[in-house]
PDB file of C-alpha atoms in Angstrom:
ATOM      1  CA  MET A 289      35.269  -3.794  31.439  1.00  0.00           C
ATOM      2  CA  SER A 290      31.956  -5.511  31.929  1.00  0.00           C
ATOM      3  CA  ALA A 291      30.359  -7.621  29.290  1.00  0.00           C
ATOM      4  CA  GLN A 292      26.789  -6.726  28.468  1.00  0.00           C
ATOM      5  CA  ALA A 293      24.435  -9.370  27.253  1.00  0.00           C
ATOM      6  CA  THR A 294      23.076  -8.632  23.848  1.00  0.00           C
ATOM      7  CA  SER A 295      19.534  -9.529  23.106  1.00  0.00           C
ATOM      8  CA  SER A 296      17.703  -9.724  19.852  1.00  0.00           C
ATOM      9  CA  VAL A 297      14.085  -8.855  20.305  1.00  0.00           C
ATOM     10  CA  VAL A 298      11.668 -10.014  17.641  1.00  0.00           C
ATOM     11  CA  SER A 299       8.168  -8.616  17.693  1.00  0.00           C
ATOM     12  CA  ARG A 300       5.099 -10.678  16.949  1.00  0.00           C
ATOM     13  CA  PRO A 301       3.990 -10.502  13.342  1.00  0.00           C
ATOM     14  CA  ALA A 302       0.872  -8.513  12.642  1.00  0.00           C
ATOM     15  CA  PRO A 303      -2.243 -10.679  12.317  1.00  0.00           C
ATOM     16  CA  TYR A 304      -3.020 -11.630   8.719  1.00  0.00           C
ATOM     17  CA  GLY A 305      -6.612 -10.427   9.003  1.00  0.00           C
ATOM     18  CA  ARG A 306      -5.513  -6.995  10.183  1.00  0.00           C
ATOM     19  CA  ILE A 307      -3.241  -6.597   7.174  1.00  0.00           C
ATOM     20  CA  LEU A 308      -6.003  -7.682   4.815  1.00  0.00           C
ATOM     21  CA  ILE A 309      -8.555  -5.347   6.410  1.00  0.00           C
ATOM     22  CA  SER A 310      -6.022  -2.508   6.342  1.00  0.00           C
ATOM     23  CA  GLY A 311      -5.555  -3.048   2.626  1.00  0.00           C
ATOM     24  CA  VAL A 312      -9.293  -2.918   1.933  1.00  0.00           C
ATOM     25  CA  VAL A 313      -9.838   0.119   4.190  1.00  0.00           C
ATOM     26  CA  CYS A 314      -6.941   1.955   2.561  1.00  0.00           C
ATOM     27  CA  GLY A 315      -8.383   1.040  -0.836  1.00  0.00           C
ATOM     28  CA  VAL A 316     -11.692   2.603   0.175  1.00  0.00           C
ATOM     29  CA  LEU A 317      -9.927   5.703   1.511  1.00  0.00           C
ATOM     30  CA  VAL A 318      -7.759   6.194  -1.584  1.00  0.00           C
ATOM     31  CA  MET A 319     -10.877   5.781  -3.719  1.00  0.00           C
ATOM     32  CA  VAL A 320     -12.028   9.296  -2.740  1.00  0.00           C
ATOM     33  CA  PRO A 321      -9.001  11.250  -4.050  1.00  0.00           C
ATOM     34  CA  THR A 322      -8.889   8.942  -7.068  1.00  0.00           C
ATOM     35  CA  LEU A 323     -12.496   9.800  -7.907  1.00  0.00           C
ATOM     36  CA  ILE A 324     -11.814  13.501  -7.411  1.00  0.00           C
ATOM     37  CA  VAL A 325      -8.832  13.386  -9.778  1.00  0.00           C
ATOM     38  CA  TYR A 326     -10.892  11.347 -12.277  1.00  0.00           C
ATOM     39  CA  TRP A 327     -13.804  13.795 -12.229  1.00  0.00           C
ATOM     40  CA  VAL A 328     -11.529  16.839 -12.518  1.00  0.00           C
ATOM     41  CA  LEU A 329      -9.766  15.266 -15.488  1.00  0.00           C
ATOM     42  CA  ARG A 330     -13.120  14.424 -17.084  1.00  0.00           C
ATOM     43  CA  LEU A 331     -14.228  18.056 -16.623  1.00  0.00           C
ATOM     44  CA  VAL A 332     -10.994  19.240 -18.232  1.00  0.00           C
ATOM     45  CA  GLY A 333     -11.777  17.086 -21.254  1.00  0.00           C
ATOM     46  CA  VAL A 334      -9.776  13.869 -20.913  1.00  0.00           C
ATOM     47  CA  PRO A 335     -11.815  11.280 -22.858  1.00  0.00           C
ATOM     48  CA  PHE A 336     -10.940   8.205 -20.703  1.00  0.00           C
ATOM     49  CA  GLU A 337     -11.781   5.851 -23.558  1.00  0.00           C
ATOM     50  CA  VAL A 338      -9.693   2.666 -23.686  1.00  0.00           C
ATOM     51  CA  ALA A 339      -9.579  -0.530 -25.691  1.00  0.00           C
ATOM     52  CA  VAL A 340     -10.619  -3.536 -23.619  1.00  0.00           C
ATOM     53  CA  GLY A 341      -9.543  -7.100 -24.326  1.00  0.00           C
ATOM     54  CA  GLY A 342      -7.739  -6.436 -27.593  1.00  0.00           C
ATOM     55  CA  ASP A 343     -10.867  -4.957 -29.168  1.00  0.00           C
ATOM     56  CA  THR A 344     -10.329  -2.002 -31.486  1.00  0.00           C
ATOM     57  CA  SER A 345     -13.445  -0.155 -30.349  1.00  0.00           C
ATOM     58  CA  LEU A 346     -13.024   2.208 -27.430  1.00  0.00           C
ATOM     59  CA  THR A 347     -15.095   2.054 -24.261  1.00  0.00           C
ATOM     60  CA  LEU A 348     -15.401   4.676 -21.557  1.00  0.00           C
ATOM     61  CA  VAL A 349     -13.745   4.036 -18.196  1.00  0.00           C
ATOM     62  CA  GLY A 350     -16.707   4.465 -15.881  1.00  0.00           C
ATOM     63  CA  THR A 351     -16.946   5.897 -12.403  1.00  0.00           C
ATOM     64  CA  TRP A 352     -17.767   2.475 -10.959  1.00  0.00           C
ATOM     65  CA  GLN A 353     -14.498   1.101 -12.367  1.00  0.00           C
ATOM     66  CA  VAL A 354     -12.549   3.937 -10.784  1.00  0.00           C
ATOM     67  CA  MET A 355     -14.316   3.123  -7.500  1.00  0.00           C
ATOM     68  CA  LEU A 356     -13.716  -0.633  -7.561  1.00  0.00           C
ATOM     69  CA  VAL A 357     -10.105  -0.760  -8.752  1.00  0.00           C
ATOM     70  CA  PRO A 358      -8.580   0.843  -5.588  1.00  0.00           C
ATOM     71  CA  ILE A 359     -10.599  -1.510  -3.354  1.00  0.00           C
ATOM     72  CA  ALA A 360      -9.528  -4.556  -5.365  1.00  0.00           C
ATOM     73  CA  ALA A 361      -5.922  -3.324  -5.369  1.00  0.00           C
ATOM     74  CA  GLY A 362      -6.054  -2.869  -1.589  1.00  0.00           C
ATOM     75  CA  PHE A 363      -7.433  -6.384  -1.129  1.00  0.00           C
ATOM     76  CA  LEU A 364      -4.792  -7.941  -3.378  1.00  0.00           C
ATOM     77  CA  GLY A 365      -2.059  -5.820  -1.791  1.00  0.00           C
ATOM     78  CA  GLY A 366      -3.171  -6.995   1.650  1.00  0.00           C
ATOM     79  CA  LEU A 367      -3.074 -10.615   0.484  1.00  0.00           C
ATOM     80  CA  LEU A 368       0.423 -10.174  -0.907  1.00  0.00           C
ATOM     81  CA  ALA A 369       1.733  -8.262   2.100  1.00  0.00           C
ATOM     82  CA  GLY A 370       0.258 -10.845   4.451  1.00  0.00           C
ATOM     83  CA  THR A 371       2.636 -13.413   3.016  1.00  0.00           C
ATOM     84  CA  PHE A 372       5.584 -11.287   4.164  1.00  0.00           C
ATOM     85  CA  ARG A 373       4.288 -10.621   7.678  1.00  0.00           C
ATOM     86  CA  THR A 374       6.430 -13.261   9.407  1.00  0.00           C
ATOM     87  CA  LEU A 375       9.688 -12.244   7.739  1.00  0.00           C
ATOM     88  CA  THR A 376      12.175 -10.027   9.520  1.00  0.00           C
ATOM     89  CA  ASN A 377      12.228  -7.587   6.605  1.00  0.00           C
ATOM     90  CA  GLY A 378       8.527  -8.018   5.869  1.00  0.00           C
ATOM     91  CA  PRO A 379       7.668  -4.328   5.464  1.00  0.00           C
ATOM     92  CA  ARG A 380      10.611  -3.848   3.117  1.00  0.00           C
ATOM     93  CA  PHE A 381       9.669  -6.871   0.990  1.00  0.00           C
ATOM     94  CA  ALA A 382       6.052  -5.731   0.910  1.00  0.00           C
ATOM     95  CA  ALA A 383       7.023  -2.213  -0.124  1.00  0.00           C
ATOM     96  CA  LEU A 384       9.312  -3.496  -2.872  1.00  0.00           C
ATOM     97  CA  SER A 385       6.801  -5.983  -4.244  1.00  0.00           C
ATOM     98  CA  LEU A 386       3.907  -3.508  -4.106  1.00  0.00           C
ATOM     99  CA  THR A 387       6.055  -0.863  -5.798  1.00  0.00           C
ATOM    100  CA  ALA A 388       6.934  -3.357  -8.535  1.00  0.00           C
ATOM    101  CA  LEU A 389       3.243  -4.170  -9.003  1.00  0.00           C
ATOM    102  CA  THR A 390       2.388  -0.469  -9.170  1.00  0.00           C
ATOM    103  CA  LEU A 391       4.989   0.099 -11.861  1.00  0.00           C
ATOM    104  CA  ALA A 392       3.805  -3.008 -13.728  1.00  0.00           C
ATOM    105  CA  SER A 393       0.229  -1.718 -13.636  1.00  0.00           C
ATOM    106  CA  CYS A 394       1.425   1.476 -15.318  1.00  0.00           C
ATOM    107  CA  ALA A 395       2.353  -0.619 -18.350  1.00  0.00           C
ATOM    108  CA  VAL A 396      -1.321  -1.323 -19.080  1.00  0.00           C
ATOM    109  CA  PRO A 397      -2.143   2.257 -20.199  1.00  0.00           C
ATOM    110  CA  LEU A 398       1.080   2.371 -22.208  1.00  0.00           C
ATOM    111  CA  MET A 399       0.141  -0.788 -24.131  1.00  0.00           C
ATOM    112  CA  GLN A 400      -3.128   0.688 -25.409  1.00  0.00           C
ATOM    113  CA  PRO A 401      -3.508   1.012 -29.193  1.00  0.00           C
ATOM    114  CA  ALA A 402      -2.706   4.241 -31.015  1.00  0.00           C
ATOM    115  CA  SER A 403      -6.392   5.185 -31.129  1.00  0.00           C
ATOM    116  CA  VAL A 404      -6.347   5.871 -27.362  1.00  0.00           C
ATOM    117  CA  ALA A 405      -5.587   9.521 -26.605  1.00  0.00           C
ATOM    118  CA  THR A 406      -2.269  10.390 -24.991  1.00  0.00           C
ATOM    119  CA  SER A 407      -4.101  12.403 -22.344  1.00  0.00           C
ATOM    120  CA  THR A 408      -6.018   9.257 -21.382  1.00  0.00           C
ATOM    121  CA  ARG A 409      -2.799   7.257 -21.085  1.00  0.00           C
ATOM    122  CA  VAL A 410      -1.098   9.891 -18.933  1.00  0.00           C
ATOM    123  CA  SER A 411      -4.200  10.322 -16.771  1.00  0.00           C
ATOM    124  CA  LEU A 412      -4.503   6.579 -16.181  1.00  0.00           C
ATOM    125  CA  ILE A 413      -0.828   6.385 -15.226  1.00  0.00           C
ATOM    126  CA  VAL A 414      -1.362   9.225 -12.732  1.00  0.00           C
ATOM    127  CA  LEU A 415      -4.327   7.354 -11.219  1.00  0.00           C
ATOM    128  CA  HIS A 416      -2.308   4.112 -11.036  1.00  0.00           C
ATOM    129  CA  LEU A 417       0.564   5.896  -9.294  1.00  0.00           C
ATOM    130  CA  LEU A 418      -1.825   7.600  -6.855  1.00  0.00           C
ATOM    131  CA  VAL A 419      -3.508   4.350  -5.851  1.00  0.00           C
ATOM    132  CA  GLY A 420      -0.294   2.322  -5.822  1.00  0.00           C
ATOM    133  CA  GLY A 421       1.705   4.890  -3.872  1.00  0.00           C
ATOM    134  CA  VAL A 422      -0.844   5.308  -1.104  1.00  0.00           C
ATOM    135  CA  LEU A 423      -1.535   1.572  -0.834  1.00  0.00           C
ATOM    136  CA  THR A 424       2.164   0.676  -0.816  1.00  0.00           C
ATOM    137  CA  TRP A 425       2.835   3.063   2.054  1.00  0.00           C
ATOM    138  CA  ALA A 426      -0.250   2.118   4.065  1.00  0.00           C
ATOM    139  CA  ILE A 427      -0.007  -1.650   3.685  1.00  0.00           C
ATOM    140  CA  SER A 428       3.721  -1.641   4.457  1.00  0.00           C
ATOM    141  CA  ARG A 429       2.919   0.227   7.670  1.00  0.00           C
ATOM    142  CA  ALA A 430       0.165  -2.258   8.530  1.00  0.00           C
ATOM    143  CA  ILE A 431       2.635  -5.147   8.588  1.00  0.00           C
ATOM    144  CA  THR A 432       4.556  -3.711  11.520  1.00  0.00           C
ATOM    145  CA  SER A 433       3.100  -4.656  14.860  1.00  0.00           C
ATOM    146  CA  GLU A 434       1.665  -1.848  16.941  1.00  0.00           C
ATOM    147  CA  ASP A 435       2.576  -3.603  20.178  1.00  0.00           C
ATOM    148  CA  PRO A 436       6.027  -2.847  21.587  1.00  0.00           C
ATOM    149  CA  PRO A 437       8.308  -5.850  21.243  1.00  0.00           C
ATOM    150  CA  ALA A 438       8.410  -8.102  24.283  1.00  0.00           C
ATOM    151  CA  GLY A 439      11.360  -7.364  26.510  1.00  0.00           C
ATOM    152  CA  VAL A 440      12.085  -3.819  25.351  1.00  0.00           C
ATOM    153  CA  ILE A 441      10.695  -2.117  28.451  1.00  0.00           C
ATOM    154  CA  GLU A 442      12.426  -4.551  30.790  1.00  0.00           C
ATOM    155  CA  ASP A 443      15.680  -4.193  28.857  1.00  0.00           C
ATOM    156  CA  LEU A 444      15.555  -0.388  29.036  1.00  0.00           C
ATOM    157  CA  ASN A 445      14.790  -0.447  32.757  1.00  0.00           C
ATOM    158  CA  SER A 446      17.712  -2.770  33.450  1.00  0.00           C
ATOM    159  CA  ARG A 447      20.124  -0.542  31.512  1.00  0.00           C
ATOM    160  CA  HIS A 448      18.926   2.656  33.172  1.00  0.00           C
ATOM    161  CA  PRO A 449      17.969   1.969  36.765  1.00  0.00           C
ATOM    162  CA  GLY A 450      15.832   4.713  38.188  1.00  0.00           C
ATOM    163  CA  ALA A 451      14.199   5.453  34.853  1.00  0.00           C
ATOM    164  CA  GLY A 452      11.494   2.831  35.200  1.00  0.00           C
ATOM    165  CA  ALA A 453       7.974   3.246  36.499  1.00  0.00           C
ATOM    166  CA  GLU A 454       8.866   1.741  39.869  1.00  0.00           C
ATOM    167  CA  SER A 455      11.234   4.626  40.668  1.00  0.00           C
ATOM    168  CA  ARG A 456       8.516   7.229  40.038  1.00  0.00           C
ATOM    169  CA  ARG A 457       6.311   6.084  42.884  1.00  0.00           C
TER     170      ARG A 457
END
């Protein structure tokens, strides 16, 4: 019985800037379906009036707010995920932390005063879950390096002689 050498291959972490840019780009991309859902819900009759800063008067959630929140969430998600990029389980930690933040953001509509319509609360939770779900998936994917880990090709060629590029010539 021959002993095979085991090797642990660790890929390079994704560059921090790429993760941050991916978060912002994904925020911009998820802004479009978020706006569509917002406009459809407004046409259906959801009031989208919320209390801001503990004030009892209600203010309308504007289109510009619906546009900026996904971009800001993507930026902050990219910042957070960038801290996990050098860890072995970085994508898993990023996904868990971004999921926790998404669920925590859903508490904001639930903590609105009784004067806020239930349809507004449910609609805001749907928008939070839409933005958070897409950003969590996309940013977690951005952490993984696109380059194949160093040594994988050489390791496969040594295990299966004749399968490498040099045997195809």
